[in-house]
mmCIF file of C-alpha atoms and ligand atoms in Angstrom:
data_model
loop_
_atom_site.group_PDB
_atom_site.id
_atom_site.type_symbol
_atom_site.label_atom_id
_atom_site.label_comp_id
_atom_site.label_asym_id
_atom_site.label_seq_id
_atom_site.Cartn_x
_atom_site.Cartn_y
_atom_site.Cartn_z
ATOM 1 C CA UNK Q 1 84.553 42.391 47.571
ATOM 2 C CA UNK Q 2 83.736 39.157 49.221
ATOM 3 C CA UNK Q 3 81.600 36.188 47.305
ATOM 4 C CA UNK Q 4 79.049 36.575 49.959
ATOM 5 C CA UNK Q 5 74.939 37.049 49.581
ATOM 6 C CA UNK Q 6 73.471 39.411 52.358
ATOM 7 C CA UNK Q 7 69.995 38.240 53.330
ATOM 8 C CA UNK Q 8 67.455 40.210 55.855
ATOM 9 C CA UNK Q 9 64.129 39.995 56.761
ATOM 10 C CA UNK Q 10 62.345 41.753 59.452
ATOM 11 C CA UNK Q 11 61.050 41.284 63.067
ATOM 12 C CA UNK Q 12 56.904 40.132 63.342
ATOM 13 C CA UNK Q 13 55.253 43.626 63.930
ATOM 14 C CA UNK Q 14 51.931 44.680 64.027
ATOM 15 C CA UNK Q 15 50.487 41.426 66.284
ATOM 16 C CA UNK Q 16 52.076 38.795 64.053
ATOM 17 C CA UNK Q 17 54.421 36.267 66.140
ATOM 18 C CA UNK Q 18 56.240 35.253 62.799
ATOM 19 C CA UNK Q 19 57.269 37.655 59.463
ATOM 20 C CA UNK Q 20 57.581 35.676 56.399
ATOM 21 C CA UNK Q 21 60.803 37.381 55.544
ATOM 22 C CA UNK Q 22 62.488 36.046 58.464
ATOM 23 C CA UNK Q 23 60.819 32.462 58.407
ATOM 24 C CA UNK Q 24 62.042 32.308 54.627
ATOM 25 C CA UNK Q 25 65.458 34.003 54.491
ATOM 26 C CA UNK Q 26 66.458 32.342 57.860
ATOM 27 C CA UNK Q 27 66.247 28.919 55.835
ATOM 28 C CA UNK Q 28 69.603 29.979 53.634
ATOM 29 C CA UNK Q 29 71.810 31.028 56.280
ATOM 30 C CA UNK Q 30 75.474 29.371 55.412
ATOM 31 C CA UNK Q 31 74.047 28.212 52.653
ATOM 32 C CA UNK Q 32 76.305 28.084 49.126
ATOM 33 C CA UNK Q 33 75.245 28.687 45.890
ATOM 34 C CA UNK Q 34 77.764 28.730 42.871
ATOM 35 C CA UNK Q 35 80.655 29.461 45.087
ATOM 36 C CA UNK Q 36 78.257 32.187 47.198
ATOM 37 C CA UNK Q 37 77.636 31.699 50.746
ATOM 38 C CA UNK Q 38 75.098 33.492 52.008
ATOM 39 C CA UNK Q 39 74.384 34.930 55.100
ATOM 40 C CA UNK Q 40 70.724 35.650 56.737
ATOM 41 C CA UNK Q 41 70.252 38.614 59.486
ATOM 42 C CA UNK Q 42 66.996 39.397 61.247
ATOM 43 C CA UNK Q 43 66.761 43.157 61.406
ATOM 44 C CA UNK Q 44 64.283 44.908 64.187
ATOM 45 C CA UNK Q 45 60.940 46.507 62.165
ATOM 46 C CA UNK Q 46 62.086 49.568 64.126
ATOM 47 C CA UNK Q 47 63.263 53.073 62.416
ATOM 48 C CA UNK Q 48 66.553 53.949 62.057
ATOM 49 C CA UNK Q 49 67.744 50.530 64.205
ATOM 50 C CA UNK Q 50 66.923 48.994 61.054
ATOM 51 C CA UNK Q 51 69.450 50.783 59.039
ATOM 52 C CA UNK Q 52 72.214 50.792 61.440
ATOM 53 C CA UNK Q 53 71.868 46.773 61.899
ATOM 54 C CA UNK Q 54 71.754 47.119 57.935
ATOM 55 C CA UNK Q 55 75.181 48.980 57.492
ATOM 56 C CA UNK Q 56 76.716 46.702 60.097
ATOM 57 C CA UNK Q 57 76.720 43.778 58.567
ATOM 58 C CA UNK Q 58 77.654 45.088 54.582
ATOM 59 C CA UNK Q 59 80.704 46.464 56.728
ATOM 60 C CA UNK Q 60 81.345 43.378 58.386
ATOM 61 C CA UNK Q 61 80.861 41.188 55.232
ATOM 62 C CA UNK Q 62 81.446 43.507 52.958
ATOM 63 C CA UNK Q 63 78.609 41.344 50.646
ATOM 64 C CA UNK Q 64 78.262 41.325 46.868
ATOM 65 C CA UNK Q 65 74.905 41.174 46.754
ATOM 66 C CA UNK Q 66 72.257 42.796 49.675
ATOM 67 C CA UNK Q 67 68.788 41.580 48.856
ATOM 68 C CA UNK Q 68 66.246 43.012 51.837
ATOM 69 C CA UNK Q 69 63.022 41.413 52.422
ATOM 70 C CA UNK Q 70 59.662 42.149 53.923
ATOM 71 C CA UNK Q 71 56.551 41.295 54.650
ATOM 72 C CA UNK Q 72 53.378 42.875 52.929
ATOM 73 C CA UNK Q 73 50.312 41.777 54.095
ATOM 74 C CA UNK Q 74 47.624 40.914 51.643
ATOM 75 C CA UNK Q 75 49.886 40.891 48.529
ATOM 76 C CA UNK Q 76 48.785 38.296 45.999
ATOM 77 C CA UNK Q 77 52.288 38.138 44.747
ATOM 78 C CA UNK Q 78 55.951 38.337 45.586
ATOM 79 C CA UNK Q 79 56.498 42.202 44.829
ATOM 80 C CA UNK Q 80 59.788 43.223 43.109
ATOM 81 C CA UNK Q 81 60.259 46.497 44.259
ATOM 82 C CA UNK Q 82 61.464 49.400 42.066
ATOM 83 C CA UNK Q 83 62.025 52.413 43.884
ATOM 84 C CA UNK Q 84 62.266 53.624 47.656
ATOM 85 C CA UNK Q 85 61.385 57.536 48.492
ATOM 86 C CA UNK Q 86 63.097 60.065 51.030
ATOM 87 C CA UNK Q 87 60.074 59.414 53.258
ATOM 88 C CA UNK Q 88 58.983 57.952 56.572
ATOM 89 C CA UNK Q 89 55.182 57.980 57.143
ATOM 90 C CA UNK Q 90 54.406 55.312 59.424
ATOM 91 C CA UNK Q 91 50.484 54.246 59.239
ATOM 92 C CA UNK Q 92 51.445 52.165 63.075
ATOM 93 C CA UNK Q 93 53.958 53.141 65.459
ATOM 94 C CA UNK Q 94 57.328 50.630 64.637
ATOM 95 C CA UNK Q 95 58.632 47.964 67.410
ATOM 96 C CA UNK Q 96 59.758 50.683 69.680
ATOM 97 C CA UNK Q 97 56.671 52.902 69.545
ATOM 98 C CA UNK Q 98 57.724 55.474 67.009
ATOM 99 C CA UNK Q 99 55.751 56.919 64.316
ATOM 100 C CA UNK Q 100 57.333 59.609 61.745
ATOM 101 C CA UNK Q 101 54.902 61.378 59.983
ATOM 102 C CA UNK Q 102 55.752 63.203 57.019
ATOM 103 C CA UNK Q 103 59.492 62.747 58.068
ATOM 104 C CA UNK Q 104 62.823 63.144 54.988
ATOM 105 C CA UNK Q 105 65.090 59.974 55.521
ATOM 106 C CA UNK Q 106 68.222 61.742 54.653
ATOM 107 C CA UNK Q 107 68.353 65.284 54.566
ATOM 108 C CA UNK Q 108 69.107 66.412 51.256
ATOM 109 C CA UNK Q 109 69.474 63.364 50.003
ATOM 110 C CA UNK Q 110 67.666 62.570 46.526
ATOM 111 C CA UNK Q 111 64.091 62.068 46.464
ATOM 112 C CA UNK Q 112 64.023 58.458 45.174
ATOM 113 C CA UNK Q 113 66.045 56.010 44.332
ATOM 114 C CA UNK Q 114 66.028 53.193 41.861
ATOM 115 C CA UNK Q 115 66.785 49.481 42.609
ATOM 116 C CA UNK Q 116 69.959 47.946 41.646
ATOM 117 C CA UNK Q 117 68.150 44.730 41.510
ATOM 118 C CA UNK Q 118 67.887 43.343 37.261
ATOM 119 C CA UNK Q 119 63.956 43.415 38.497
ATOM 120 C CA UNK Q 120 62.492 43.034 34.545
ATOM 121 C CA UNK Q 121 64.902 39.902 34.308
ATOM 122 C CA UNK Q 122 63.868 38.308 37.991
ATOM 123 C CA UNK Q 123 60.054 38.670 37.070
ATOM 124 C CA UNK Q 124 60.733 37.317 33.767
ATOM 125 C CA UNK Q 125 62.525 34.424 35.273
ATOM 126 C CA UNK Q 126 59.658 33.628 37.900
ATOM 127 C CA UNK Q 127 57.242 34.509 35.804
ATOM 128 C CA UNK Q 128 58.124 31.386 33.906
ATOM 129 C CA UNK Q 129 58.266 28.784 36.842
ATOM 130 C CA UNK Q 130 54.539 30.215 37.455
ATOM 131 C CA UNK Q 131 55.615 31.699 40.580
ATOM 132 C CA UNK Q 132 53.344 34.477 41.288
ATOM 133 C CA UNK Q 133 55.634 37.585 40.877
ATOM 134 C CA UNK Q 134 54.860 41.630 40.158
ATOM 135 C CA UNK Q 135 56.698 45.024 39.330
ATOM 136 C CA UNK Q 136 55.913 47.297 42.227
ATOM 137 C CA UNK Q 137 56.384 51.075 42.049
ATOM 138 C CA UNK Q 138 56.018 51.733 45.660
ATOM 139 C CA UNK Q 139 57.646 49.971 48.815
ATOM 140 C CA UNK Q 140 55.141 52.215 51.078
ATOM 141 C CA UNK Q 141 56.945 54.672 53.424
ATOM 142 C CA UNK Q 142 57.007 52.321 56.423
ATOM 143 C CA UNK Q 143 60.096 50.563 57.450
ATOM 144 C CA UNK Q 144 60.900 48.281 54.634
ATOM 145 C CA UNK Q 145 60.581 51.530 52.694
ATOM 146 C CA UNK Q 146 63.069 53.209 54.720
ATOM 147 C CA UNK Q 147 65.657 49.963 54.931
ATOM 148 C CA UNK Q 148 65.019 49.957 51.026
ATOM 149 C CA UNK Q 149 65.909 54.218 50.901
ATOM 150 C CA UNK Q 150 69.121 53.451 53.005
ATOM 151 C CA UNK Q 151 70.501 49.935 51.497
ATOM 152 C CA UNK Q 152 70.622 52.230 48.222
ATOM 153 C CA UNK Q 153 72.206 55.510 49.221
ATOM 154 C CA UNK Q 154 74.674 53.247 50.940
ATOM 155 C CA UNK Q 155 75.218 51.435 47.693
ATOM 156 C CA UNK Q 156 74.536 53.765 45.064
ATOM 157 C CA UNK Q 157 77.757 54.601 44.233
ATOM 158 C CA UNK Q 158 79.913 51.367 44.591
ATOM 159 C CA UNK Q 159 79.423 47.967 42.469
ATOM 160 C CA UNK Q 160 77.218 46.342 45.161
ATOM 161 C CA UNK Q 161 73.747 44.974 43.492
ATOM 162 C CA UNK Q 162 70.919 45.156 45.741
ATOM 163 C CA UNK Q 163 67.534 46.283 46.488
ATOM 164 C CA UNK Q 164 64.237 45.065 47.917
ATOM 165 C CA UNK Q 165 61.031 42.310 47.671
ATOM 166 C CA UNK Q 166 57.990 42.029 49.453
ATOM 167 C CA UNK Q 167 56.331 38.794 50.011
ATOM 168 C CA UNK Q 168 52.802 38.168 51.078
ATOM 169 C CA UNK Q 169 51.625 36.085 53.959
ATOM 170 C CA UNK Q 170 52.786 32.743 54.312
ATOM 171 C CA UNK Q 171 50.062 29.843 54.815
ATOM 172 C CA UNK Q 172 50.238 29.648 58.373
ATOM 173 C CA UNK Q 173 49.561 33.079 59.762
ATOM 174 C CA UNK Q 174 46.636 33.526 57.821
ATOM 175 C CA UNK Q 175 44.990 29.796 58.400
ATOM 176 C CA UNK Q 176 41.901 30.935 60.333
ATOM 177 C CA UNK Q 177 41.028 33.674 57.318
ATOM 178 C CA UNK Q 178 39.884 32.430 54.200
ATOM 179 C CA UNK Q 179 39.999 35.540 52.331
ATOM 180 C CA UNK Q 180 43.349 36.464 52.777
ATOM 181 C CA UNK Q 181 45.721 35.283 50.393
ATOM 182 C CA UNK Q 182 48.980 33.580 50.995
ATOM 183 C CA UNK Q 183 52.359 31.494 49.872
ATOM 184 C CA UNK Q 184 53.533 28.181 51.190
ATOM 185 C CA UNK Q 185 56.753 28.501 52.176
ATOM 186 C CA UNK Q 186 58.052 26.213 49.744
ATOM 187 C CA UNK Q 187 57.108 27.964 46.862
ATOM 188 C CA UNK Q 188 59.025 31.342 48.591
ATOM 189 C CA UNK Q 189 61.863 29.323 48.698
ATOM 190 C CA UNK Q 190 61.763 27.945 45.353
ATOM 191 C CA UNK Q 191 61.435 32.085 44.189
ATOM 192 C CA UNK Q 192 64.478 32.974 46.193
ATOM 193 C CA UNK Q 193 66.838 30.333 44.677
ATOM 194 C CA UNK Q 194 66.045 31.051 41.576
ATOM 195 C CA UNK Q 195 66.269 34.741 42.489
ATOM 196 C CA UNK Q 196 69.974 34.149 43.713
ATOM 197 C CA UNK Q 197 70.660 32.362 40.756
ATOM 198 C CA UNK Q 198 69.988 34.162 37.769
ATOM 199 C CA UNK Q 199 71.544 37.205 40.114
ATOM 200 C CA UNK Q 200 74.874 35.233 40.071
ATOM 201 C CA UNK Q 201 74.675 34.077 36.294
HETATM 202 N N1 PCA W 301 56.846 44.847 56.616
HETATM 203 C C1 PCA W 301 56.828 46.002 57.107
HETATM 204 C C2 PCA W 301 58.129 46.438 57.867
HETATM 205 C C3 PCA W 301 58.450 44.865 58.341
HETATM 206 C C4 PCA W 301 57.918 44.208 57.385
HETATM 207 O O1 PCA W 301 58.371 43.242 57.299
HETATM 208 C C5 PCA W 301 56.638 47.237 55.702
HETATM 209 O O2 PCA W 301 56.203 46.762 54.136
HETATM 210 O O3 PCA W 301 57.148 48.405 55.677
#
Protein backbone atom coordinates (compact mmCIF):
# COMPACT_ATOMS: atom_id res chain seq x y z
CA UNK A 1 0.00 0.00 0.00
CA UNK A 2 1.27 3.47 -0.88
CA UNK A 3 1.76 6.40 1.45
CA UNK A 4 -0.97 8.30 -0.36
CA UNK A 5 -3.97 10.04 1.07
CA UNK A 6 -7.00 10.42 -1.17
CA UNK A 7 -9.33 13.35 -0.51
CA UNK A 8 -12.54 13.82 -2.43
CA UNK A 9 -14.96 16.74 -2.75
CA UNK A 10 -18.22 16.96 -4.67
CA UNK A 11 -19.41 19.00 -7.64
CA UNK A 12 -21.78 21.88 -6.79
CA UNK A 13 -25.42 20.78 -6.60
CA UNK A 14 -28.85 22.13 -5.67
CA UNK A 15 -28.35 25.41 -7.57
CA UNK A 16 -25.01 26.29 -5.94
CA UNK A 17 -22.11 27.43 -8.11
CA UNK A 18 -19.43 26.03 -5.81
CA UNK A 19 -19.19 23.15 -3.38
CA UNK A 20 -17.11 23.93 -0.26
CA UNK A 21 -15.92 20.32 -0.12
CA UNK A 22 -14.13 20.66 -3.46
CA UNK A 23 -12.97 24.23 -2.69
CA UNK A 24 -11.32 22.78 0.41
CA UNK A 25 -9.74 19.57 -0.84
CA UNK A 26 -8.41 20.98 -4.11
CA UNK A 27 -6.11 23.21 -2.05
CA UNK A 28 -4.39 20.08 -0.72
CA UNK A 29 -3.72 18.43 -4.07
CA UNK A 30 -0.09 17.25 -4.31
CA UNK A 31 0.71 18.57 -0.86
CA UNK A 32 3.15 16.46 1.19
CA UNK A 33 2.47 16.02 4.89
CA UNK A 34 4.94 13.86 6.88
CA UNK A 35 6.00 11.89 3.81
CA UNK A 36 2.44 11.32 2.70
CA UNK A 37 1.33 12.59 -0.67
CA UNK A 38 -2.17 13.97 -0.98
CA UNK A 39 -4.29 13.37 -4.05
CA UNK A 40 -7.51 15.39 -4.33
CA UNK A 41 -10.27 14.45 -6.72
CA UNK A 42 -13.66 15.90 -7.55
CA UNK A 43 -16.56 13.47 -7.59
CA UNK A 44 -19.83 14.00 -9.51
CA UNK A 45 -22.90 14.61 -7.36
CA UNK A 46 -24.56 11.69 -9.08
CA UNK A 47 -25.69 8.37 -7.62
CA UNK A 48 -23.57 5.39 -8.77
CA UNK A 49 -21.30 7.47 -11.04
CA UNK A 50 -19.80 8.97 -7.88
CA UNK A 51 -19.05 5.54 -6.51
CA UNK A 52 -17.53 4.32 -9.80
CA UNK A 53 -15.16 7.30 -9.77
CA UNK A 54 -14.21 6.71 -6.16
CA UNK A 55 -13.48 3.03 -6.83
CA UNK A 56 -11.40 3.96 -9.84
CA UNK A 57 -9.28 6.36 -7.75
CA UNK A 58 -8.85 3.82 -4.96
CA UNK A 59 -7.60 1.25 -7.51
CA UNK A 60 -5.36 3.76 -9.25
CA UNK A 61 -3.65 5.26 -6.18
CA UNK A 62 -4.01 2.52 -3.56
CA UNK A 63 -4.25 5.17 -0.82
CA UNK A 64 -3.88 4.19 2.81
CA UNK A 65 -6.25 6.91 4.00
CA UNK A 66 -9.38 8.06 2.16
CA UNK A 67 -11.51 10.96 3.36
CA UNK A 68 -14.56 12.02 1.38
CA UNK A 69 -16.02 15.46 2.02
CA UNK A 70 -19.42 16.95 1.22
CA UNK A 71 -21.44 20.08 1.82
CA UNK A 72 -24.02 20.11 4.58
CA UNK A 73 -25.71 23.46 3.99
CA UNK A 74 -27.11 24.93 7.20
CA UNK A 75 -24.84 22.89 9.46
CA UNK A 76 -23.11 24.88 12.20
CA UNK A 77 -20.13 22.59 12.58
CA UNK A 78 -17.79 20.22 10.80
CA UNK A 79 -19.66 16.92 11.08
CA UNK A 80 -17.58 13.81 11.56
CA UNK A 81 -19.90 11.14 10.18
CA UNK A 82 -20.05 7.91 12.17
CA UNK A 83 -22.48 5.71 10.21
CA UNK A 84 -23.30 5.00 6.57
CA UNK A 85 -26.66 3.33 5.89
CA UNK A 86 -27.66 1.04 3.04
CA UNK A 87 -30.29 3.45 1.71
CA UNK A 88 -30.71 5.93 -1.11
CA UNK A 89 -33.60 8.29 -0.46
CA UNK A 90 -33.10 11.54 -2.31
CA UNK A 91 -34.88 14.75 -1.29
CA UNK A 92 -33.86 16.39 -4.58
CA UNK A 93 -32.65 14.98 -7.91
CA UNK A 94 -28.90 14.50 -8.33
CA UNK A 95 -26.91 16.33 -11.04
CA UNK A 96 -28.15 13.86 -13.65
CA UNK A 97 -31.81 14.05 -12.60
CA UNK A 98 -31.90 10.73 -10.71
CA UNK A 99 -33.94 10.68 -7.52
CA UNK A 100 -33.98 7.21 -5.96
CA UNK A 101 -36.52 6.74 -3.18
CA UNK A 102 -36.31 3.98 -0.55
CA UNK A 103 -33.70 2.13 -2.57
CA UNK A 104 -31.11 -0.30 -1.20
CA UNK A 105 -27.56 0.69 -2.19
CA UNK A 106 -26.09 -2.83 -2.14
CA UNK A 107 -28.50 -5.77 -2.23
CA UNK A 108 -27.82 -8.04 0.76
CA UNK A 109 -25.21 -5.59 2.04
CA UNK A 110 -25.18 -4.85 5.79
CA UNK A 111 -27.76 -2.28 6.92
CA UNK A 112 -24.98 0.03 8.04
CA UNK A 113 -21.25 0.42 8.42
CA UNK A 114 -19.36 2.36 11.07
CA UNK A 115 -16.68 4.77 9.91
CA UNK A 116 -13.06 3.66 9.90
CA UNK A 117 -11.81 7.06 11.06
CA UNK A 118 -11.01 7.62 14.77
CA UNK A 119 -13.74 10.24 14.99
CA UNK A 120 -13.78 10.64 18.78
CA UNK A 121 -10.11 11.51 18.75
CA UNK A 122 -10.53 13.88 15.77
CA UNK A 123 -13.41 15.52 17.61
CA UNK A 124 -11.16 16.27 20.60
CA UNK A 125 -8.24 17.62 18.61
CA UNK A 126 -10.47 19.96 16.58
CA UNK A 127 -12.48 21.04 19.59
CA UNK A 128 -9.25 21.87 21.44
CA UNK A 129 -8.44 24.29 18.64
CA UNK A 130 -11.88 25.90 18.99
CA UNK A 131 -13.00 24.69 15.59
CA UNK A 132 -16.77 24.02 15.50
CA UNK A 133 -17.04 20.24 15.25
CA UNK A 134 -19.58 17.54 16.07
CA UNK A 135 -19.99 13.79 15.89
CA UNK A 136 -22.86 12.97 13.54
CA UNK A 137 -25.08 9.90 13.52
CA UNK A 138 -26.41 10.40 10.01
CA UNK A 139 -24.91 11.51 6.73
CA UNK A 140 -28.45 11.57 5.28
CA UNK A 141 -29.56 9.33 2.41
CA UNK A 142 -28.40 11.38 -0.56
CA UNK A 143 -25.18 11.16 -2.61
CA UNK A 144 -22.88 11.73 0.39
CA UNK A 145 -24.23 8.76 2.34
CA UNK A 146 -24.21 6.76 -0.90
CA UNK A 147 -20.50 7.28 -1.47
CA UNK A 148 -19.75 6.85 2.25
CA UNK A 149 -21.51 3.46 2.25
CA UNK A 150 -19.66 2.34 -0.88
CA UNK A 151 -16.34 3.50 0.53
CA UNK A 152 -16.80 1.50 3.73
CA UNK A 153 -18.08 -1.53 1.81
CA UNK A 154 -14.94 -1.40 -0.33
CA UNK A 155 -12.36 -0.91 2.43
CA UNK A 156 -13.97 -2.65 5.38
CA UNK A 157 -11.83 -5.78 5.35
CA UNK A 158 -8.65 -3.99 4.37
CA UNK A 159 -6.18 -2.03 6.47
CA UNK A 160 -7.13 1.20 4.71
CA UNK A 161 -8.63 3.90 6.88
CA UNK A 162 -11.49 6.01 5.58
CA UNK A 163 -14.64 7.91 6.26
CA UNK A 164 -16.79 10.90 5.51
CA UNK A 165 -16.89 14.47 6.79
CA UNK A 166 -19.64 17.02 6.12
CA UNK A 167 -18.74 20.70 6.14
CA UNK A 168 -20.90 23.83 6.39
CA UNK A 169 -21.23 26.48 3.69
CA UNK A 170 -18.21 28.73 3.24
CA UNK A 171 -18.54 32.48 3.69
CA UNK A 172 -18.83 33.48 0.06
CA UNK A 173 -21.78 31.13 -0.54
CA UNK A 174 -23.99 32.94 1.95
CA UNK A 175 -22.84 36.55 1.85
CA UNK A 176 -26.40 37.72 1.10
CA UNK A 177 -28.01 35.51 3.75
CA UNK A 178 -27.27 36.91 7.19
CA UNK A 179 -28.88 34.09 9.19
CA UNK A 180 -27.13 31.17 7.55
CA UNK A 181 -24.05 29.78 9.28
CA UNK A 182 -20.83 29.58 7.31
CA UNK A 183 -17.14 29.03 7.93
CA UNK A 184 -14.11 30.70 6.51
CA UNK A 185 -12.11 28.55 4.09
CA UNK A 186 -8.96 29.26 6.14
CA UNK A 187 -10.59 27.67 9.21
CA UNK A 188 -11.49 24.61 7.16
CA UNK A 189 -7.94 24.38 5.82
CA UNK A 190 -6.62 24.53 9.36
CA UNK A 191 -9.08 21.79 10.37
CA UNK A 192 -8.06 19.55 7.49
CA UNK A 193 -4.37 19.99 8.29
CA UNK A 194 -5.09 18.98 11.89
CA UNK A 195 -7.15 15.98 10.75
CA UNK A 196 -4.46 14.70 8.39
CA UNK A 197 -1.67 15.23 10.88
CA UNK A 198 -3.51 13.37 13.63
CA UNK A 199 -4.40 10.47 11.33
CA UNK A 200 -0.78 10.04 10.32
CA UNK A 201 0.56 10.19 13.89
N1 LIG B 1 -23.55 17.10 -0.22
C1 LIG B 1 -24.62 16.19 -0.58
C2 LIG B 1 -24.16 15.50 -1.84
C3 LIG B 1 -23.03 16.31 -2.37
C4 LIG B 1 -22.66 17.20 -1.25
O1 LIG B 1 -21.69 17.96 -1.24
C5 LIG B 1 -25.05 15.28 0.55
O2 LIG B 1 -24.95 15.67 1.73
O3 LIG B 1 -25.50 14.16 0.31
